[in-house]
Amino acid sequence: VQLQASGGGLVQAGGSLRLSCAGAGRTNYAMGWFRQAPGKQREFVAGITWNWGTTVYVDSVKGRFIISRDKAKRMVYLQMNDVKSEDTAVYYCAARNGDITMETSGYGYWGQGTLVTVSS
């Protein structure tokens, strides 16, 4: 599984941005978006099951971010709305064979990161 994340950039606080992850998706896989801010550990942001589209979000992004998948295109997206300065981080997409987990160590496949910078 080779993943490639894209779509990062500079966005103003309160604005929106959509991240994309190419090469996603296998039967029985879960896809996740993680982020790592400077000086902090990588953290789970959102996950989706490939088969059924079940989603899980970290509390800090609930109601603002939406994870989705396009099976035909083998793409996973993270729609980021009402972004805040604390959303500034390098964002990674990841994949695992199994259900969604928030544990970074549970994902065996990672894409390169894409940087999101939120300006106030």
PDB file of C-alpha atoms in Angstrom, residues 7-105:
ATOM      1  CA  GLY A   7      -3.642  19.492  -0.254  1.00  0.00           C
ATOM      2  CA  GLY A   8      -1.875  21.228   2.583  1.00  0.00           C
ATOM      3  CA  GLY A   9      -1.118  24.910   2.577  1.00  0.00           C
ATOM      4  CA  LEU A  10      -1.661  28.210   4.306  1.00  0.00           C
ATOM      5  CA  VAL A  11      -5.203  28.997   5.402  1.00  0.00           C
ATOM      6  CA  GLN A  12      -6.685  31.723   7.564  1.00  0.00           C
ATOM      7  CA  ALA A  13      -8.365  30.894  10.829  1.00  0.00           C
ATOM      8  CA  GLY A  14     -12.022  30.159  10.191  1.00  0.00           C
ATOM      9  CA  GLY A  15     -11.324  29.032   6.651  1.00  0.00           C
ATOM     10  CA  SER A  16     -11.451  25.634   4.975  1.00  0.00           C
ATOM     11  CA  LEU A  17      -9.043  23.231   3.363  1.00  0.00           C
ATOM     12  CA  ARG A  18      -9.370  19.742   1.884  1.00  0.00           C
ATOM     13  CA  LEU A  19      -6.637  17.162   2.175  1.00  0.00           C
ATOM     14  CA  SER A  20      -6.445  14.190  -0.154  1.00  0.00           C
ATOM     15  CA  CYS A  21      -4.831  10.793   0.177  1.00  0.00           C
ATOM     16  CA  ALA A  22      -4.202   8.771  -2.985  1.00  0.00           C
ATOM     17  CA  GLY A  23      -3.595   5.059  -3.112  1.00  0.00           C
ATOM     18  CA  ALA A  24      -6.026   4.385  -0.327  1.00  0.00           C
ATOM     19  CA  GLY A  25      -8.347   1.553   0.327  1.00  0.00           C
ATOM     20  CA  ARG A  26      -8.449  -2.172   0.518  1.00  0.00           C
ATOM     21  CA  THR A  27     -11.233  -4.456   1.594  1.00  0.00           C
ATOM     22  CA  ASN A  28     -11.312  -4.673   5.389  1.00  0.00           C
ATOM     23  CA  TYR A  29      -8.897  -1.775   5.765  1.00  0.00           C
ATOM     24  CA  ALA A  30      -9.291   1.327   7.875  1.00  0.00           C
ATOM     25  CA  MET A  31      -7.857   4.658   6.805  1.00  0.00           C
ATOM     26  CA  GLY A  32      -6.757   7.332   9.215  1.00  0.00           C
ATOM     27  CA  TRP A  33      -5.625  10.919   9.226  1.00  0.00           C
ATOM     28  CA  PHE A  34      -3.054  11.886  11.825  1.00  0.00           C
ATOM     29  CA  ARG A  35      -1.243  15.126  12.543  1.00  0.00           C
ATOM     30  CA  GLN A  36       1.939  16.186  14.228  1.00  0.00           C
ATOM     31  CA  ALA A  37       2.493  19.715  15.454  1.00  0.00           C
ATOM     32  CA  PRO A  38       5.994  21.031  16.188  1.00  0.00           C
ATOM     33  CA  GLY A  39       7.306  19.594  19.421  1.00  0.00           C
ATOM     34  CA  LYS A  40       4.311  17.302  19.886  1.00  0.00           C
ATOM     35  CA  GLN A  41       3.564  13.662  19.336  1.00  0.00           C
ATOM     36  CA  ARG A  42       1.674  12.480  16.313  1.00  0.00           C
ATOM     37  CA  GLU A  43      -2.030  12.237  17.087  1.00  0.00           C
ATOM     38  CA  PHE A  44      -5.097  10.669  15.558  1.00  0.00           C
ATOM     39  CA  VAL A  45      -7.498  13.070  13.863  1.00  0.00           C
ATOM     40  CA  ALA A  46     -10.072  10.958  12.037  1.00  0.00           C
ATOM     41  CA  GLY A  47     -10.593   7.477  10.674  1.00  0.00           C
ATOM     42  CA  ILE A  48     -12.902   5.703   8.254  1.00  0.00           C
ATOM     43  CA  THR A  49     -13.532   2.072   7.445  1.00  0.00           C
ATOM     44  CA  TRP A  50     -13.157   1.261   3.775  1.00  0.00           C
ATOM     45  CA  ASN A  51     -15.993  -1.242   3.631  1.00  0.00           C
ATOM     46  CA  TRP A  52     -18.789   0.624   5.394  1.00  0.00           C
ATOM     47  CA  GLY A  53     -17.613   4.182   5.747  1.00  0.00           C
ATOM     48  CA  THR A  54     -17.856   4.178   9.529  1.00  0.00           C
ATOM     49  CA  THR A  55     -16.110   7.260  10.914  1.00  0.00           C
ATOM     50  CA  VAL A  56     -14.357   8.200  14.143  1.00  0.00           C
ATOM     51  CA  TYR A  57     -13.067  11.643  15.135  1.00  0.00           C
ATOM     52  CA  VAL A  58     -10.934  13.030  17.900  1.00  0.00           C
ATOM     53  CA  ASP A  59     -13.015  15.344  20.068  1.00  0.00           C
ATOM     54  CA  SER A  60     -11.112  18.485  19.070  1.00  0.00           C
ATOM     55  CA  VAL A  61     -12.231  18.260  15.427  1.00  0.00           C
ATOM     56  CA  LYS A  62     -15.765  16.928  15.802  1.00  0.00           C
ATOM     57  CA  GLY A  63     -18.224  19.141  13.991  1.00  0.00           C
ATOM     58  CA  ARG A  64     -15.439  20.824  11.998  1.00  0.00           C
ATOM     59  CA  PHE A  65     -13.632  18.092  10.049  1.00  0.00           C
ATOM     60  CA  ILE A  66     -15.154  15.452   7.792  1.00  0.00           C
ATOM     61  CA  ILE A  67     -13.398  12.327   6.594  1.00  0.00           C
ATOM     62  CA  SER A  68     -14.706  10.605   3.485  1.00  0.00           C
ATOM     63  CA  ARG A  69     -13.648   8.099   0.882  1.00  0.00           C
ATOM     64  CA  ASP A  70     -14.150   7.556  -2.821  1.00  0.00           C
ATOM     65  CA  LYS A  71     -13.905   3.862  -3.510  1.00  0.00           C
ATOM     66  CA  ALA A  72     -13.749   4.187  -7.275  1.00  0.00           C
ATOM     67  CA  LYS A  73     -10.852   6.614  -7.114  1.00  0.00           C
ATOM     68  CA  ARG A  74      -9.238   4.951  -4.101  1.00  0.00           C
ATOM     69  CA  MET A  75      -9.047   8.308  -2.397  1.00  0.00           C
ATOM     70  CA  VAL A  76      -9.589   9.437   1.164  1.00  0.00           C
ATOM     71  CA  TYR A  77     -10.296  13.060   1.996  1.00  0.00           C
ATOM     72  CA  LEU A  78     -10.213  15.235   5.062  1.00  0.00           C
ATOM     73  CA  GLN A  79     -12.401  18.297   4.755  1.00  0.00           C
ATOM     74  CA  MET A  80     -11.219  20.811   7.321  1.00  0.00           C
ATOM     75  CA  ASN A  81     -13.672  23.588   8.161  1.00  0.00           C
ATOM     76  CA  ASP A  82     -13.511  26.439  10.641  1.00  0.00           C
ATOM     77  CA  VAL A  83      -9.811  25.785  11.116  1.00  0.00           C
ATOM     78  CA  LYS A  84      -8.043  27.088  14.172  1.00  0.00           C
ATOM     79  CA  SER A  85      -4.429  27.926  14.927  1.00  0.00           C
ATOM     80  CA  GLU A  86      -4.131  24.703  16.911  1.00  0.00           C
ATOM     81  CA  ASP A  87      -4.839  22.755  13.715  1.00  0.00           C
ATOM     82  CA  THR A  88      -1.429  23.791  12.391  1.00  0.00           C
ATOM     83  CA  ALA A  89       0.534  20.585  11.852  1.00  0.00           C
ATOM     84  CA  VAL A  90       1.901  18.146   9.346  1.00  0.00           C
ATOM     85  CA  TYR A  91      -0.960  15.846   8.366  1.00  0.00           C
ATOM     86  CA  TYR A  92      -0.440  12.199   7.455  1.00  0.00           C
ATOM     87  CA  CYS A  93      -2.719   9.587   6.010  1.00  0.00           C
ATOM     88  CA  ALA A  94      -2.323   6.011   7.144  1.00  0.00           C
ATOM     89  CA  ALA A  95      -3.816   2.587   6.529  1.00  0.00           C
ATOM     90  CA  ARG A  96      -4.256  -0.609   8.503  1.00  0.00           C
ATOM     91  CA  ASN A  97      -5.774  -3.992   7.928  1.00  0.00           C
ATOM     92  CA  GLY A  98      -8.572  -4.028  10.439  1.00  0.00           C
ATOM     93  CA  ASP A  99     -10.886  -1.674  12.250  1.00  0.00           C
ATOM     94  CA  ILE A 100     -10.192   1.940  13.131  1.00  0.00           C
ATOM     95  CA  THR A 101      -7.851   2.560  16.016  1.00  0.00           C
ATOM     96  CA  MET A 102      -6.607   5.847  17.394  1.00  0.00           C
ATOM     97  CA  GLU A 103      -3.213   4.332  18.143  1.00  0.00           C
ATOM     98  CA  THR A 104      -0.445   5.501  15.829  1.00  0.00           C
ATOM     99  CA  SER A 105       1.305   2.158  16.250  1.00  0.00           C
TER     100      SER A 105
END
